[in-house]
Amino acid sequence: MGKIVMSGPQNVSLDGVVQDPDGAEGFERGGWFGRFGGEDLAAWSEVALEEALRAEAWLLGRRSYAFFGTRWRPRSGALADRLNSMPKYVVSATPLEPDWDNSTVLSGDAVTEVAKLKERLDGEIVVPASHRLGRTLMEHDLVDEVRLVVFPVVLGTGERFFGDGTVLGTKPLRLLESRTIGDGLAFLTYAFVHGG
């Protein structure tokens, strides 16, 4: 059985905002990844490569699939080569023609399809940046771990990783690891305590 991990790594502000880290969406406070990651982004890239090499597959929502595919398909190098070659599964309620190597579309009910995928695969199934899909999977206790890279900024507004908490309710977690990436990024790994 596979292990579903929200990571890639999952970048969040100190107050939990995940919206528009690169500034491409036009969010008024977007672009915080580069502005507040600074020199630590080289070390962040090493963590991203380690995670990609360890992953069995990526699981993405339709929008994240389009974003990452456009970004990584034309690139080369260790991280790009790994992301372009690894199996990718995209959850989409609308018809989608996969245009990124080794991609499979999961149509139908997302929770049912992901539960089947988790049964079928071994190893880590990483969900990068697809926080809406991730919240749905967390709501149904399908996520096993969350790995957050916390950037040293409070944005005050924006879409948050866990949403407003009304859908998820109370979800206990256990800290597995905490370390620093570079000089200023906190890397936190938590396991969900299912049934607790």
PDB file of C-alpha atoms in Angstrom:
ATOM      1  CA  MET A   1       0.000   0.000   0.000  1.00  0.00           C
ATOM      2  CA  GLY A   2       1.208   3.481  -0.839  1.00  0.00           C
ATOM      3  CA  LYS A   3       1.679   6.397   1.515  1.00  0.00           C
ATOM      4  CA  ILE A   4       0.141   9.731   0.488  1.00  0.00           C
ATOM      5  CA  VAL A   5       2.345  12.679   1.373  1.00  0.00           C
ATOM      6  CA  MET A   6       1.401  16.338   0.961  1.00  0.00           C
ATOM      7  CA  SER A   7       4.750  17.781  -0.034  1.00  0.00           C
ATOM      8  CA  GLY A   8       6.870  18.421  -3.089  1.00  0.00           C
ATOM      9  CA  PRO A   9       7.881  20.271  -0.780  1.00  0.00           C
ATOM     10  CA  GLN A  10       4.709  22.127   0.290  1.00  0.00           C
ATOM     11  CA  ASN A  11       5.582  25.805   0.721  1.00  0.00           C
ATOM     12  CA  VAL A  12       3.632  27.915   3.212  1.00  0.00           C
ATOM     13  CA  SER A  13       3.993  31.305   4.835  1.00  0.00           C
ATOM     14  CA  LEU A  14       4.285  31.425   8.618  1.00  0.00           C
ATOM     15  CA  ASP A  15       0.529  32.047   8.795  1.00  0.00           C
ATOM     16  CA  GLY A  16      -0.240  29.086   6.511  1.00  0.00           C
ATOM     17  CA  VAL A  17      -0.837  30.849   3.172  1.00  0.00           C
ATOM     18  CA  VAL A  18      -0.110  28.764   0.076  1.00  0.00           C
ATOM     19  CA  GLN A  19      -1.613  31.088  -2.528  1.00  0.00           C
ATOM     20  CA  ASP A  20       0.480  32.268  -5.465  1.00  0.00           C
ATOM     21  CA  PRO A  21       4.025  31.593  -4.205  1.00  0.00           C
ATOM     22  CA  ASP A  22       5.612  32.536  -7.547  1.00  0.00           C
ATOM     23  CA  GLY A  23       3.403  35.553  -8.274  1.00  0.00           C
ATOM     24  CA  ALA A  24       1.965  34.179 -11.534  1.00  0.00           C
ATOM     25  CA  GLU A  25      -1.663  34.223 -10.312  1.00  0.00           C
ATOM     26  CA  GLY A  26      -1.800  37.969  -9.712  1.00  0.00           C
ATOM     27  CA  PHE A  27      -2.540  37.697  -5.983  1.00  0.00           C
ATOM     28  CA  GLU A  28      -1.627  41.070  -4.417  1.00  0.00           C
ATOM     29  CA  ARG A  29       0.771  39.369  -1.979  1.00  0.00           C
ATOM     30  CA  GLY A  30       2.016  36.722  -4.416  1.00  0.00           C
ATOM     31  CA  GLY A  31       5.644  36.086  -5.281  1.00  0.00           C
ATOM     32  CA  TRP A  32       6.644  35.419  -1.676  1.00  0.00           C
ATOM     33  CA  PHE A  33       8.590  32.234  -2.504  1.00  0.00           C
ATOM     34  CA  GLY A  34      11.448  34.072  -4.222  1.00  0.00           C
ATOM     35  CA  ARG A  35      11.302  37.244  -2.142  1.00  0.00           C
ATOM     36  CA  PHE A  36      11.482  35.518   1.234  1.00  0.00           C
ATOM     37  CA  GLY A  37      13.353  32.340   0.241  1.00  0.00           C
ATOM     38  CA  GLY A  38      16.418  34.232  -0.918  1.00  0.00           C
ATOM     39  CA  GLU A  39      19.699  32.342  -0.695  1.00  0.00           C
ATOM     40  CA  ASP A  40      17.947  29.416   1.012  1.00  0.00           C
ATOM     41  CA  LEU A  41      16.350  28.414  -2.294  1.00  0.00           C
ATOM     42  CA  ALA A  42      19.477  26.510  -3.359  1.00  0.00           C
ATOM     43  CA  ALA A  43      19.138  24.287  -0.285  1.00  0.00           C
ATOM     44  CA  TRP A  44      15.366  24.099  -0.949  1.00  0.00           C
ATOM     45  CA  SER A  45      16.129  22.715  -4.437  1.00  0.00           C
ATOM     46  CA  GLU A  46      18.221  19.942  -2.879  1.00  0.00           C
ATOM     47  CA  VAL A  47      15.287  18.960  -0.651  1.00  0.00           C
ATOM     48  CA  ALA A  48      12.942  18.997  -3.647  1.00  0.00           C
ATOM     49  CA  LEU A  49      15.285  16.657  -5.533  1.00  0.00           C
ATOM     50  CA  GLU A  50      15.593  14.283  -2.553  1.00  0.00           C
ATOM     51  CA  GLU A  51      11.804  14.103  -2.307  1.00  0.00           C
ATOM     52  CA  ALA A  52      11.351  13.550  -6.048  1.00  0.00           C
ATOM     53  CA  LEU A  53      13.910  10.734  -6.080  1.00  0.00           C
ATOM     54  CA  ARG A  54      12.204   9.053  -3.133  1.00  0.00           C
ATOM     55  CA  ALA A  55       8.665   9.342  -4.560  1.00  0.00           C
ATOM     56  CA  GLU A  56       6.920   6.491  -6.310  1.00  0.00           C
ATOM     57  CA  ALA A  57       4.595   8.919  -8.116  1.00  0.00           C
ATOM     58  CA  TRP A  58       3.116  12.399  -8.099  1.00  0.00           C
ATOM     59  CA  LEU A  59      -0.616  12.978  -7.593  1.00  0.00           C
ATOM     60  CA  LEU A  60      -1.946  16.328  -8.779  1.00  0.00           C
ATOM     61  CA  GLY A  61      -5.093  18.312  -9.291  1.00  0.00           C
ATOM     62  CA  ARG A  62      -5.802  19.550 -12.814  1.00  0.00           C
ATOM     63  CA  ARG A  63      -4.505  23.104 -12.262  1.00  0.00           C
ATOM     64  CA  SER A  64      -1.292  22.005 -10.537  1.00  0.00           C
ATOM     65  CA  TYR A  65      -0.734  19.448 -13.296  1.00  0.00           C
ATOM     66  CA  ALA A  66      -0.955  22.188 -15.940  1.00  0.00           C
ATOM     67  CA  PHE A  67       1.309  24.520 -13.944  1.00  0.00           C
ATOM     68  CA  PHE A  68       4.042  21.958 -13.238  1.00  0.00           C
ATOM     69  CA  GLY A  69       3.873  20.424 -16.710  1.00  0.00           C
ATOM     70  CA  THR A  70       4.377  23.792 -18.395  1.00  0.00           C
ATOM     71  CA  ARG A  71       7.204  24.595 -16.019  1.00  0.00           C
ATOM     72  CA  TRP A  72       9.155  21.295 -16.053  1.00  0.00           C
ATOM     73  CA  ARG A  73       8.566  19.680 -19.502  1.00  0.00           C
ATOM     74  CA  PRO A  74      11.036  21.949 -21.336  1.00  0.00           C
ATOM     75  CA  ARG A  75      13.723  21.764 -18.654  1.00  0.00           C
ATOM     76  CA  SER A  76      16.598  19.376 -18.065  1.00  0.00           C
ATOM     77  CA  GLY A  77      18.797  18.634 -15.088  1.00  0.00           C
ATOM     78  CA  ALA A  78      18.437  16.212 -12.199  1.00  0.00           C
ATOM     79  CA  LEU A  79      15.136  17.518 -10.792  1.00  0.00           C
ATOM     80  CA  ALA A  80      13.521  18.162 -14.185  1.00  0.00           C
ATOM     81  CA  ASP A  81      14.607  14.761 -15.500  1.00  0.00           C
ATOM     82  CA  ARG A  82      13.107  13.023 -12.468  1.00  0.00           C
ATOM     83  CA  LEU A  83       9.820  14.935 -12.602  1.00  0.00           C
ATOM     84  CA  ASN A  84       9.467  14.409 -16.338  1.00  0.00           C
ATOM     85  CA  SER A  85      10.086  10.662 -16.098  1.00  0.00           C
ATOM     86  CA  MET A  86       8.209   9.743 -12.905  1.00  0.00           C
ATOM     87  CA  PRO A  87       4.631   8.439 -12.991  1.00  0.00           C
ATOM     88  CA  LYS A  88       2.086  11.217 -12.575  1.00  0.00           C
ATOM     89  CA  TYR A  89      -1.602  10.852 -11.760  1.00  0.00           C
ATOM     90  CA  VAL A  90      -3.935  13.777 -12.276  1.00  0.00           C
ATOM     91  CA  VAL A  91      -7.400  14.026 -10.729  1.00  0.00           C
ATOM     92  CA  SER A  92      -9.785  15.867 -13.022  1.00  0.00           C
ATOM     93  CA  ALA A  93     -13.570  16.149 -13.072  1.00  0.00           C
ATOM     94  CA  THR A  94     -13.396  17.584 -16.596  1.00  0.00           C
ATOM     95  CA  PRO A  95     -11.980  15.801 -19.664  1.00  0.00           C
ATOM     96  CA  LEU A  96      -8.218  16.172 -19.849  1.00  0.00           C
ATOM     97  CA  GLU A  97      -5.743  14.950 -22.430  1.00  0.00           C
ATOM     98  CA  PRO A  98      -2.485  14.207 -20.573  1.00  0.00           C
ATOM     99  CA  ASP A  99       0.394  16.000 -22.268  1.00  0.00           C
ATOM    100  CA  TRP A 100       3.216  15.269 -19.827  1.00  0.00           C
ATOM    101  CA  ASP A 101       5.191  12.013 -20.060  1.00  0.00           C
ATOM    102  CA  ASN A 102       4.030   9.101 -17.884  1.00  0.00           C
ATOM    103  CA  SER A 103       0.735  10.776 -16.934  1.00  0.00           C
ATOM    104  CA  THR A 104      -2.550   9.050 -16.177  1.00  0.00           C
ATOM    105  CA  VAL A 105      -5.872  10.834 -15.675  1.00  0.00           C
ATOM    106  CA  LEU A 106      -8.015   9.661 -12.758  1.00  0.00           C
ATOM    107  CA  SER A 107     -11.605  10.509 -13.666  1.00  0.00           C
ATOM    108  CA  GLY A 108     -14.641   9.846 -11.548  1.00  0.00           C
ATOM    109  CA  ASP A 109     -14.919  10.396  -7.818  1.00  0.00           C
ATOM    110  CA  ALA A 110     -11.576  11.723  -6.581  1.00  0.00           C
ATOM    111  CA  VAL A 111     -11.735  10.021  -3.181  1.00  0.00           C
ATOM    112  CA  THR A 112     -12.591   6.617  -4.662  1.00  0.00           C
ATOM    113  CA  GLU A 113      -9.955   6.856  -7.392  1.00  0.00           C
ATOM    114  CA  VAL A 114      -7.196   7.979  -5.022  1.00  0.00           C
ATOM    115  CA  ALA A 115      -8.089   5.245  -2.515  1.00  0.00           C
ATOM    116  CA  LYS A 116      -7.695   2.681  -5.325  1.00  0.00           C
ATOM    117  CA  LEU A 117      -4.378   4.234  -6.367  1.00  0.00           C
ATOM    118  CA  LYS A 118      -3.124   4.093  -2.782  1.00  0.00           C
ATOM    119  CA  GLU A 119      -4.001   0.391  -2.631  1.00  0.00           C
ATOM    120  CA  ARG A 120      -2.310  -0.323  -5.956  1.00  0.00           C
ATOM    121  CA  LEU A 121       1.016   1.494  -5.495  1.00  0.00           C
ATOM    122  CA  ASP A 122       3.830   1.013  -3.010  1.00  0.00           C
ATOM    123  CA  GLY A 123       5.988   3.847  -1.745  1.00  0.00           C
ATOM    124  CA  GLU A 124       5.312   7.555  -1.487  1.00  0.00           C
ATOM    125  CA  ILE A 125       2.587   9.158  -3.562  1.00  0.00           C
ATOM    126  CA  VAL A 126       3.469  12.848  -3.301  1.00  0.00           C
ATOM    127  CA  VAL A 127       0.820  15.552  -3.684  1.00  0.00           C
ATOM    128  CA  PRO A 128       2.711  18.764  -4.576  1.00  0.00           C
ATOM    129  CA  ALA A 129       0.955  22.128  -4.261  1.00  0.00           C
ATOM    130  CA  SER A 130      -2.517  20.702  -4.955  1.00  0.00           C
ATOM    131  CA  HIS A 131      -3.870  21.979  -1.647  1.00  0.00           C
ATOM    132  CA  ARG A 132      -7.556  21.799  -2.671  1.00  0.00           C
ATOM    133  CA  LEU A 133      -7.186  18.154  -3.668  1.00  0.00           C
ATOM    134  CA  GLY A 134      -5.119  17.630  -0.530  1.00  0.00           C
ATOM    135  CA  ARG A 135      -7.840  19.042   1.715  1.00  0.00           C
ATOM    136  CA  THR A 136     -10.372  16.660   0.171  1.00  0.00           C
ATOM    137  CA  LEU A 137      -8.005  13.729   0.756  1.00  0.00           C
ATOM    138  CA  MET A 138      -7.270  14.882   4.338  1.00  0.00           C
ATOM    139  CA  GLU A 139     -10.997  15.175   5.004  1.00  0.00           C
ATOM    140  CA  HIS A 140     -11.350  11.492   4.062  1.00  0.00           C
ATOM    141  CA  ASP A 141      -8.259  10.369   6.030  1.00  0.00           C
ATOM    142  CA  LEU A 142      -6.296   9.376   2.926  1.00  0.00           C
ATOM    143  CA  VAL A 143      -3.236  11.563   3.638  1.00  0.00           C
ATOM    144  CA  ASP A 144      -0.539   9.962   5.791  1.00  0.00           C
ATOM    145  CA  GLU A 145       2.034  12.764   6.072  1.00  0.00           C
ATOM    146  CA  VAL A 146       2.367  16.503   5.577  1.00  0.00           C
ATOM    147  CA  ARG A 147       5.767  18.077   4.867  1.00  0.00           C
ATOM    148  CA  LEU A 148       5.784  21.841   5.121  1.00  0.00           C
ATOM    149  CA  VAL A 149       8.512  24.311   4.263  1.00  0.00           C
ATOM    150  CA  VAL A 150       7.661  27.404   6.283  1.00  0.00           C
ATOM    151  CA  PHE A 151       8.826  30.703   4.801  1.00  0.00           C
ATOM    152  CA  PRO A 152       9.675  33.545   7.189  1.00  0.00           C
ATOM    153  CA  VAL A 153       6.826  35.879   6.291  1.00  0.00           C
ATOM    154  CA  VAL A 154       3.306  36.589   7.548  1.00  0.00           C
ATOM    155  CA  LEU A 155       1.090  37.506   4.598  1.00  0.00           C
ATOM    156  CA  GLY A 156      -2.068  38.199   6.618  1.00  0.00           C
ATOM    157  CA  THR A 157      -4.446  37.141   3.872  1.00  0.00           C
ATOM    158  CA  GLY A 158      -4.707  34.515   1.143  1.00  0.00           C
ATOM    159  CA  GLU A 159      -5.750  30.910   0.707  1.00  0.00           C
ATOM    160  CA  ARG A 160      -4.423  28.762   3.522  1.00  0.00           C
ATOM    161  CA  PHE A 161      -3.108  25.213   3.355  1.00  0.00           C
ATOM    162  CA  PHE A 162      -5.709  23.765   5.719  1.00  0.00           C
ATOM    163  CA  GLY A 163      -8.467  26.177   4.668  1.00  0.00           C
ATOM    164  CA  ASP A 164     -10.541  27.665   7.453  1.00  0.00           C
ATOM    165  CA  GLY A 165     -10.823  24.349   9.290  1.00  0.00           C
ATOM    166  CA  THR A 166     -14.591  23.984   9.020  1.00  0.00           C
ATOM    167  CA  VAL A 167     -14.437  21.099   6.547  1.00  0.00           C
ATOM    168  CA  LEU A 168     -11.475  19.242   8.021  1.00  0.00           C
ATOM    169  CA  GLY A 169     -12.506  19.547  11.640  1.00  0.00           C
ATOM    170  CA  THR A 170      -9.996  18.379  14.232  1.00  0.00           C
ATOM    171  CA  LYS A 171      -7.158  16.270  12.829  1.00  0.00           C
ATOM    172  CA  PRO A 172      -4.439  15.199  15.279  1.00  0.00           C
ATOM    173  CA  LEU A 173      -0.884  15.001  13.939  1.00  0.00           C
ATOM    174  CA  ARG A 174       2.437  13.819  15.334  1.00  0.00           C
ATOM    175  CA  LEU A 175       5.717  15.618  14.646  1.00  0.00           C
ATOM    176  CA  LEU A 176       8.169  13.278  12.881  1.00  0.00           C
ATOM    177  CA  GLU A 177      10.956  15.698  12.010  1.00  0.00           C
ATOM    178  CA  SER A 178      11.901  19.354  12.155  1.00  0.00           C
ATOM    179  CA  ARG A 179      14.998  20.884  10.600  1.00  0.00           C
ATOM    180  CA  THR A 180      16.229  24.022   8.936  1.00  0.00           C
ATOM    181  CA  ILE A 181      16.723  24.419   5.204  1.00  0.00           C
ATOM    182  CA  GLY A 182      19.487  26.924   4.612  1.00  0.00           C
ATOM    183  CA  ASP A 183      19.454  29.627   7.266  1.00  0.00           C
ATOM    184  CA  GLY A 184      15.805  30.630   7.411  1.00  0.00           C
ATOM    185  CA  LEU A 185      13.354  27.995   6.161  1.00  0.00           C
ATOM    186  CA  ALA A 186      11.760  25.537   8.596  1.00  0.00           C
ATOM    187  CA  PHE A 187      11.076  22.024   7.266  1.00  0.00           C
ATOM    188  CA  LEU A 188       8.407  20.227   9.307  1.00  0.00           C
ATOM    189  CA  THR A 189       7.151  16.680   8.815  1.00  0.00           C
ATOM    190  CA  TYR A 190       3.957  15.528  10.507  1.00  0.00           C
ATOM    191  CA  ALA A 191       2.096  12.216  10.393  1.00  0.00           C
ATOM    192  CA  PHE A 192      -1.675  12.147  10.682  1.00  0.00           C
ATOM    193  CA  VAL A 193      -2.917  10.130  13.650  1.00  0.00           C
ATOM    194  CA  HIS A 194      -5.823   8.338  11.973  1.00  0.00           C
ATOM    195  CA  GLY A 195      -8.632   7.232  14.209  1.00  0.00           C
ATOM    196  CA  GLY A 196      -7.333   9.449  17.035  1.00  0.00           C
TER     197      GLY A 196
END
